[in-house]
mmCIF file of C-alpha atoms in Angstrom:
data_model
loop_
_atom_site.group_PDB
_atom_site.id
_atom_site.type_symbol
_atom_site.label_atom_id
_atom_site.label_comp_id
_atom_site.label_asym_id
_atom_site.label_seq_id
_atom_site.Cartn_x
_atom_site.Cartn_y
_atom_site.Cartn_z
ATOM 1 C CA MET A 26 223.522 210.793 71.263
ATOM 2 C CA ARG A 27 226.889 209.604 69.937
ATOM 3 C CA PHE A 28 227.827 208.166 66.555
ATOM 4 C CA ILE A 29 231.138 206.569 65.610
ATOM 5 C CA HIS A 30 232.117 207.211 61.995
ATOM 6 C CA CYS A 31 234.990 205.457 60.232
ATOM 7 C CA SER A 32 235.822 204.721 56.607
ATOM 8 C CA ASP A 33 238.217 203.243 54.043
ATOM 9 C CA VAL A 34 239.435 200.356 56.161
ATOM 10 C CA HIS A 35 240.757 198.412 53.125
ATOM 11 C CA ILE A 36 241.015 194.864 54.461
ATOM 12 C CA THR A 37 243.613 193.312 52.130
ATOM 13 C CA ASP A 38 244.200 189.680 51.199
ATOM 14 C CA ASP A 39 247.613 188.261 50.283
ATOM 15 C CA TYR A 40 247.377 188.711 46.520
ATOM 16 C CA PHE A 41 250.574 186.785 45.815
ATOM 17 C CA ALA A 42 249.149 183.694 47.489
ATOM 18 C CA LEU A 43 246.148 183.712 45.130
ATOM 19 C CA PRO A 44 245.899 182.213 41.617
ATOM 20 C CA LEU A 45 246.797 185.068 39.283
ATOM 21 C CA HIS A 46 244.268 184.050 36.625
ATOM 22 C CA LYS A 47 241.423 184.460 39.122
ATOM 23 C CA LEU A 48 242.338 188.036 40.028
ATOM 24 C CA GLY A 49 241.438 189.579 36.664
ATOM 25 C CA TRP A 50 243.313 192.297 34.794
ATOM 26 C CA ARG A 51 242.079 195.143 37.002
ATOM 27 C CA ARG A 52 243.654 193.560 40.069
ATOM 28 C CA TRP A 53 246.825 192.836 38.097
ATOM 29 C CA VAL A 54 247.114 196.594 37.617
ATOM 30 C CA ALA A 55 246.412 197.055 41.328
ATOM 31 C CA LEU A 56 249.397 194.870 42.246
ATOM 32 C CA ALA A 57 251.657 197.830 41.518
ATOM 33 C CA GLU A 58 249.721 199.927 44.026
ATOM 34 C CA LEU A 59 249.945 197.131 46.599
ATOM 35 C CA THR A 60 253.692 196.620 46.188
ATOM 36 C CA VAL A 61 255.528 199.625 44.746
ATOM 37 C CA GLY A 62 252.905 202.011 46.159
ATOM 38 C CA GLY A 63 253.138 200.372 49.582
ATOM 39 C CA ARG A 64 249.387 199.882 50.122
ATOM 40 C CA ALA A 65 249.721 196.264 51.302
ATOM 41 C CA LYS A 66 252.217 197.291 53.986
ATOM 42 C CA ARG A 67 250.143 200.262 55.154
ATOM 43 C CA TYR A 68 247.065 198.071 55.638
ATOM 44 C CA ALA A 69 248.705 194.906 56.956
ATOM 45 C CA ARG A 70 247.151 195.481 60.399
ATOM 46 C CA ALA A 71 243.828 196.833 59.159
ATOM 47 C CA PRO A 72 241.740 193.978 60.663
ATOM 48 C CA HIS A 73 243.255 194.662 64.074
ATOM 49 C CA ALA A 74 242.595 198.406 63.787
ATOM 50 C CA LEU A 75 239.011 197.877 62.601
ATOM 51 C CA SER A 76 238.303 195.533 65.523
ATOM 52 C CA ALA A 77 239.692 198.142 67.913
ATOM 53 C CA ILE A 78 237.407 200.830 66.446
ATOM 54 C CA ALA A 79 234.390 198.531 66.668
ATOM 55 C CA ARG A 80 235.096 198.003 70.385
ATOM 56 C CA GLU A 81 235.049 201.778 70.882
ATOM 57 C CA VAL A 82 231.255 201.688 70.450
ATOM 58 C CA ASP A 83 230.910 200.199 73.909
ATOM 59 C CA ARG A 84 233.622 202.359 75.469
ATOM 60 C CA HIS A 85 231.883 205.559 74.330
ATOM 61 C CA THR A 86 228.392 204.106 74.825
ATOM 62 C CA ALA A 87 227.773 205.169 71.218
ATOM 63 C CA ASP A 88 224.273 204.801 69.823
ATOM 64 C CA HIS A 89 225.329 203.812 66.315
ATOM 65 C CA PHE A 90 228.379 202.791 64.256
ATOM 66 C CA ILE A 91 228.820 204.060 60.670
ATOM 67 C CA LEU A 92 231.334 202.888 58.077
ATOM 68 C CA SER A 93 231.194 204.910 54.847
ATOM 69 C CA GLY A 94 232.656 202.408 52.395
ATOM 70 C CA ASP A 95 235.844 200.790 51.108
ATOM 71 C CA LEU A 96 235.803 197.823 53.417
ATOM 72 C CA THR A 97 238.103 195.989 51.019
ATOM 73 C CA ALA A 98 241.232 196.565 48.983
ATOM 74 C CA TYR A 99 239.834 195.227 45.693
ATOM 75 C CA ALA A 100 236.482 193.514 46.373
ATOM 76 C CA LEU A 101 237.566 189.924 46.962
ATOM 77 C CA ASP A 102 235.196 187.644 48.862
ATOM 78 C CA SER A 103 237.982 186.890 51.321
ATOM 79 C CA GLU A 104 238.401 190.612 52.040
ATOM 80 C CA PHE A 105 234.691 191.050 52.728
ATOM 81 C CA ARG A 106 234.832 188.052 55.068
ATOM 82 C CA GLY A 107 237.812 189.609 56.827
ATOM 83 C CA ALA A 108 235.936 192.866 57.344
ATOM 84 C CA ARG A 109 232.891 191.055 58.706
ATOM 85 C CA GLN A 110 235.052 189.066 61.104
ATOM 86 C CA ALA A 111 236.901 192.181 62.289
ATOM 87 C CA LEU A 112 233.631 193.977 63.066
ATOM 88 C CA GLY A 113 232.342 191.048 65.118
ATOM 89 C CA PRO A 114 228.769 191.012 66.494
ATOM 90 C CA LEU A 115 228.365 194.734 65.785
ATOM 91 C CA ALA A 116 227.859 194.011 62.075
ATOM 92 C CA ASP A 117 224.973 191.644 62.801
ATOM 93 C CA ASP A 118 222.617 194.350 64.046
ATOM 94 C CA PRO A 119 221.152 197.007 61.692
ATOM 95 C CA SER A 120 219.868 198.955 64.697
ATOM 96 C CA ARG A 121 223.470 199.547 65.797
ATOM 97 C CA CYS A 122 225.391 199.576 62.517
ATOM 98 C CA THR A 123 225.226 201.222 59.075
ATOM 99 C CA ILE A 124 227.668 200.300 56.295
ATOM 100 C CA ILE A 125 227.623 201.330 52.636
ATOM 101 C CA PRO A 126 229.913 200.230 49.780
ATOM 102 C CA GLY A 127 232.781 202.302 48.429
ATOM 103 C CA ASN A 128 234.372 202.240 45.002
ATOM 104 C CA HIS A 129 236.904 199.607 46.093
ATOM 105 C CA ASP A 130 233.982 197.352 47.057
ATOM 106 C CA VAL A 131 232.736 197.357 43.441
ATOM 107 C CA TYR A 132 236.217 197.385 41.910
ATOM 108 C CA THR A 133 235.438 194.846 39.181
ATOM 109 C CA PRO A 134 232.297 194.259 37.094
ATOM 110 C CA GLY A 135 232.177 190.738 38.496
ATOM 111 C CA SER A 136 232.113 191.905 42.105
ATOM 112 C CA HIS A 137 229.164 194.169 41.246
ATOM 113 C CA GLN A 138 227.264 191.634 39.153
ATOM 114 C CA LYS A 139 227.593 188.971 41.840
ATOM 115 C CA GLY A 140 226.393 191.387 44.536
ATOM 116 C CA ARG A 141 229.463 190.666 46.611
ATOM 117 C CA PHE A 142 228.956 193.528 49.068
ATOM 118 C CA ALA A 143 225.289 192.616 49.570
ATOM 119 C CA SER A 144 226.105 188.949 50.121
ATOM 120 C CA HIS A 145 228.119 189.903 53.204
ATOM 121 C CA PHE A 146 226.471 193.137 54.377
ATOM 122 C CA GLY A 147 223.082 193.271 52.641
ATOM 123 C CA HIS A 148 221.243 192.769 55.932
ATOM 124 C CA LEU A 149 222.490 196.247 56.916
ATOM 125 C CA LEU A 150 220.700 197.855 53.955
ATOM 126 C CA HIS A 151 217.348 197.473 55.710
ATOM 127 C CA SER A 152 215.240 200.648 55.662
ATOM 128 C CA ASP A 153 212.761 201.825 58.272
ATOM 129 C CA LEU A 154 211.090 203.882 55.512
ATOM 130 C CA PRO A 155 211.366 201.600 52.465
ATOM 131 C CA GLU A 156 208.915 203.601 50.360
ATOM 132 C CA TYR A 157 211.695 206.101 49.591
ATOM 133 C CA ARG A 158 214.007 203.581 47.932
ATOM 134 C CA ARG A 159 214.751 204.536 44.327
ATOM 135 C CA GLU A 160 217.830 202.535 43.279
ATOM 136 C CA GLY A 161 217.883 199.069 44.750
ATOM 137 C CA ALA A 162 218.170 199.477 48.521
ATOM 138 C CA PHE A 163 219.037 203.194 48.295
ATOM 139 C CA PRO A 164 218.354 205.570 49.876
ATOM 140 C CA PHE A 165 217.700 203.621 53.043
ATOM 141 C CA VAL A 166 216.767 205.179 56.378
ATOM 142 C CA ARG A 167 217.602 204.063 59.899
ATOM 143 C CA LEU A 168 215.690 205.767 62.722
ATOM 144 C CA VAL A 169 218.056 205.913 65.712
ATOM 145 C CA GLY A 170 216.464 206.672 69.043
ATOM 146 C CA SER A 171 214.095 209.629 69.020
ATOM 147 C CA GLU A 172 216.523 212.336 67.869
ATOM 148 C CA ALA A 173 218.369 211.077 64.792
ATOM 149 C CA ALA A 174 218.051 209.336 61.435
ATOM 150 C CA VAL A 175 220.853 207.818 59.369
ATOM 151 C CA VAL A 176 220.374 207.829 55.598
ATOM 152 C CA GLY A 177 222.518 205.660 53.328
ATOM 153 C CA LEU A 178 223.236 206.665 49.726
ATOM 154 C CA LEU A 179 225.084 204.827 46.969
ATOM 155 C CA SER A 180 227.718 206.794 45.050
ATOM 156 C CA ALA A 181 230.174 203.991 44.208
ATOM 157 C CA ARG A 182 230.048 202.790 40.592
ATOM 158 C CA VAL A 183 232.142 200.182 38.772
ATOM 159 C CA PRO A 184 235.016 202.206 37.271
ATOM 160 C CA ALA A 185 235.505 202.088 33.511
ATOM 161 C CA SER A 186 239.194 201.539 34.235
ATOM 162 C CA PRO A 187 241.590 201.723 37.195
ATOM 163 C CA GLY A 188 242.345 205.346 38.005
ATOM 164 C CA LEU A 189 238.776 206.525 37.516
ATOM 165 C CA SER A 190 237.142 206.621 40.923
ATOM 166 C CA PHE A 191 234.550 209.399 40.754
ATOM 167 C CA GLY A 192 231.132 208.922 42.333
ATOM 168 C CA VAL A 193 227.574 209.614 41.224
ATOM 169 C CA ILE A 194 224.471 209.470 43.424
ATOM 170 C CA GLY A 195 222.057 210.093 40.560
ATOM 171 C CA ASP A 196 218.734 211.855 40.153
ATOM 172 C CA ALA A 197 216.653 208.900 41.357
ATOM 173 C CA GLN A 198 218.324 208.691 44.781
ATOM 174 C CA LEU A 199 218.394 212.465 45.154
ATOM 175 C CA ASP A 200 214.651 212.563 44.430
ATOM 176 C CA GLY A 201 214.119 209.876 47.071
ATOM 177 C CA LEU A 202 216.206 211.818 49.572
ATOM 178 C CA SER A 203 214.296 215.022 48.845
ATOM 179 C CA ALA A 204 210.986 213.242 49.421
ATOM 180 C CA LEU A 205 212.009 211.509 52.646
ATOM 181 C CA LEU A 206 213.327 214.746 54.148
ATOM 182 C CA LYS A 207 209.740 216.027 54.036
ATOM 183 C CA ASP A 208 208.364 212.993 55.871
ATOM 184 C CA PRO A 209 206.883 214.064 59.246
ATOM 185 C CA ARG A 210 208.416 210.983 60.862
ATOM 186 C CA LEU A 211 211.777 212.755 60.549
ATOM 187 C CA ASP A 212 210.564 215.922 62.264
ATOM 188 C CA GLY A 213 212.790 216.867 65.193
ATOM 189 C CA ARG A 214 215.548 214.454 64.176
ATOM 190 C CA ALA A 215 219.097 215.221 63.127
ATOM 191 C CA ILE A 216 219.791 213.737 59.690
ATOM 192 C CA LEU A 217 223.143 212.003 59.127
ATOM 193 C CA VAL A 218 223.575 211.215 55.419
ATOM 194 C CA VAL A 219 226.233 208.604 54.647
ATOM 195 C CA VAL A 220 227.860 208.578 51.187
ATOM 196 C CA HIS A 221 231.248 207.267 50.151
ATOM 197 C CA HIS A 222 232.528 210.091 47.949
ATOM 198 C CA ALA A 223 233.419 213.500 49.365
ATOM 199 C CA PRO A 224 231.218 216.476 48.506
ATOM 200 C CA LEU A 225 234.104 218.812 49.427
ATOM 201 C CA THR A 226 237.839 218.335 49.932
ATOM 202 C CA ARG A 227 239.706 219.275 53.088
ATOM 203 C CA LYS A 228 240.256 222.725 51.554
ATOM 204 C CA GLY A 229 236.514 223.161 50.977
ATOM 205 C CA ARG A 230 236.691 222.676 47.221
ATOM 206 C CA VAL A 231 235.017 220.273 44.816
ATOM 207 C CA ASP A 232 237.297 217.264 44.278
ATOM 208 C CA ARG A 233 239.049 216.459 40.972
ATOM 209 C CA TRP A 234 236.795 215.302 38.143
ATOM 210 C CA HIS A 235 238.150 211.727 38.088
ATOM 211 C CA HIS A 236 237.930 211.308 41.891
ATOM 212 C CA GLY A 237 235.111 213.479 43.217
ATOM 213 C CA LEU A 238 231.368 213.289 43.723
ATOM 214 C CA ARG A 239 229.847 214.521 40.469
ATOM 215 C CA ASP A 240 226.524 215.655 41.986
ATOM 216 C CA ALA A 241 227.957 217.064 45.218
ATOM 217 C CA GLN A 242 226.260 220.449 44.952
ATOM 218 C CA ALA A 243 222.849 218.880 44.320
ATOM 219 C CA LEU A 244 223.285 216.835 47.507
ATOM 220 C CA LEU A 245 224.423 219.749 49.661
ATOM 221 C CA ARG A 246 221.523 221.947 48.544
ATOM 222 C CA LEU A 247 219.088 219.431 50.040
ATOM 223 C CA LEU A 248 220.747 219.573 53.478
ATOM 224 C CA PRO A 249 221.065 223.147 54.784
ATOM 225 C CA GLY A 250 222.062 223.941 58.332
ATOM 226 C CA PRO A 251 223.251 222.129 61.471
ATOM 227 C CA ARG A 252 220.362 219.708 61.582
ATOM 228 C CA HIS A 253 222.147 217.877 58.765
ATOM 229 C CA ALA A 254 225.518 216.202 58.287
ATOM 230 C CA VAL A 255 227.186 214.350 55.429
ATOM 231 C CA LEU A 256 229.539 211.562 56.539
ATOM 232 C CA HIS A 257 231.959 210.351 53.850
ATOM 233 C CA GLY A 258 235.250 208.659 53.125
ATOM 234 C CA HIS A 259 237.226 208.248 49.864
ATOM 235 C CA ILE A 260 239.705 211.053 50.616
ATOM 236 C CA HIS A 261 242.282 209.651 53.037
ATOM 237 C CA GLN A 262 242.291 212.705 55.287
ATOM 238 C CA ARG A 263 240.234 213.275 58.433
ATOM 239 C CA TYR A 264 238.475 216.659 58.528
ATOM 240 C CA HIS A 265 235.308 218.502 59.460
ATOM 241 C CA HIS A 266 233.602 221.458 57.800
ATOM 242 C CA PRO A 267 231.056 222.917 60.250
ATOM 243 C CA ALA A 268 227.548 223.549 58.979
ATOM 244 C CA THR A 269 226.460 226.888 57.566
ATOM 245 C CA ALA A 270 222.984 228.189 56.812
ATOM 246 C CA GLU A 271 223.402 226.910 53.237
ATOM 247 C CA ARG A 272 225.005 223.492 53.747
ATOM 248 C CA PRO A 273 225.408 220.692 56.307
ATOM 249 C CA HIS A 274 228.243 219.597 58.525
ATOM 250 C CA ILE A 275 230.718 217.551 56.450
ATOM 251 C CA PHE A 276 232.756 214.858 58.216
ATOM 252 C CA GLY A 277 235.513 213.113 56.291
ATOM 253 C CA ALA A 278 236.634 210.027 58.183
ATOM 254 C CA GLY A 279 239.862 209.602 56.236
ATOM 255 C CA SER A 280 241.326 206.114 56.132
ATOM 256 C CA SER A 281 240.602 204.733 59.573
ATOM 257 C CA THR A 282 243.025 201.794 59.521
ATOM 258 C CA GLU A 283 246.025 203.124 57.584
ATOM 259 C CA ALA A 284 249.201 202.626 59.592
ATOM 260 C CA GLY A 285 250.089 205.803 61.441
ATOM 261 C CA HIS A 286 246.738 207.449 60.653
ATOM 262 C CA GLU A 287 244.269 205.189 62.480
ATOM 263 C CA GLY A 288 241.214 206.968 63.799
ATOM 264 C CA TYR A 289 237.535 207.838 63.626
ATOM 265 C CA TRP A 290 235.007 210.558 64.451
ATOM 266 C CA LEU A 291 232.818 210.599 67.528
ATOM 267 C CA ILE A 292 229.894 212.746 66.364
ATOM 268 C CA GLU A 293 227.399 214.197 68.846
ATOM 269 C CA VAL A 294 223.705 214.918 68.352
ATOM 270 C CA ALA A 295 221.548 216.839 70.817
ATOM 271 C CA HIS A 296 218.021 218.222 70.558
ATOM 272 C CA GLY A 297 217.719 217.168 66.932
ATOM 273 C CA GLN A 298 220.914 218.966 65.842
ATOM 274 C CA VAL A 299 224.417 217.793 64.985
ATOM 275 C CA VAL A 300 226.436 219.704 67.555
ATOM 276 C CA GLY A 301 229.958 218.643 66.558
ATOM 277 C CA GLY A 302 232.499 215.869 66.597
ATOM 278 C CA GLN A 303 235.852 214.863 68.023
ATOM 279 C CA PRO A 304 238.541 212.814 66.244
ATOM 280 C CA HIS A 305 239.781 209.824 68.218
ATOM 281 C CA THR A 306 242.542 207.247 67.867
ATOM 282 C CA PRO A 307 241.668 203.702 68.964
ATOM 283 C CA PRO A 308 243.863 201.907 71.481
ATOM 284 C CA LEU A 309 245.956 199.522 69.371
#
């Protein structure tokens, strides 16, 4: 079985064409990142790159497509619509596609309160084992074929202020994950857990306190060995830590649409185990 994993695609609207009073103060702060920081330029062709990655599902005859958050630059409705359009028919089918929100998708309290992510992608939060939900739709479970299950977790929280982008899964979701891992319907299946924040950096360390996943170690303890993998984004580097007896495979998808760094993972599952992955660059 094959799984395509991408992340942090950051579809970006033209902020200077929008009424400034409607952006809110958090996005005013973000304008510096878009302009002086160069983010708008780096993601100008993000819709094109995301569409190219989505088409790779058919080229690789992949069984499932996974996007681990940060569809948008700063959680505007127009950015969510742009991401949905770029993904095309793939995003209509929960049996072929799993998407979770990242911190940029809940960038403002308003975007969270209005359920902006769910209004565009809520149909993909369907669970085949809904009895294990503990926080809204999470964790949700997608049974893929006879050899794999994809589990979606929520770690993205509305930041208290720009610059704070740490993630928390929370005890409730971790309890739900622990319970579902014991369900006999998952016996013999590889388990691919999708979360936005990184449990480990590229160097194998816990991330900085203001940027990392606060309950990373609690998550990893639940997922020992090569049957399990954690698929994440948030850190804009693409890397893989192979599984050990104590922890799962960890695949960081990086930023899949950033100019000059476009790419994704093609992850392989065989006989109920995650056997590895290969980084790929889409034809652009």
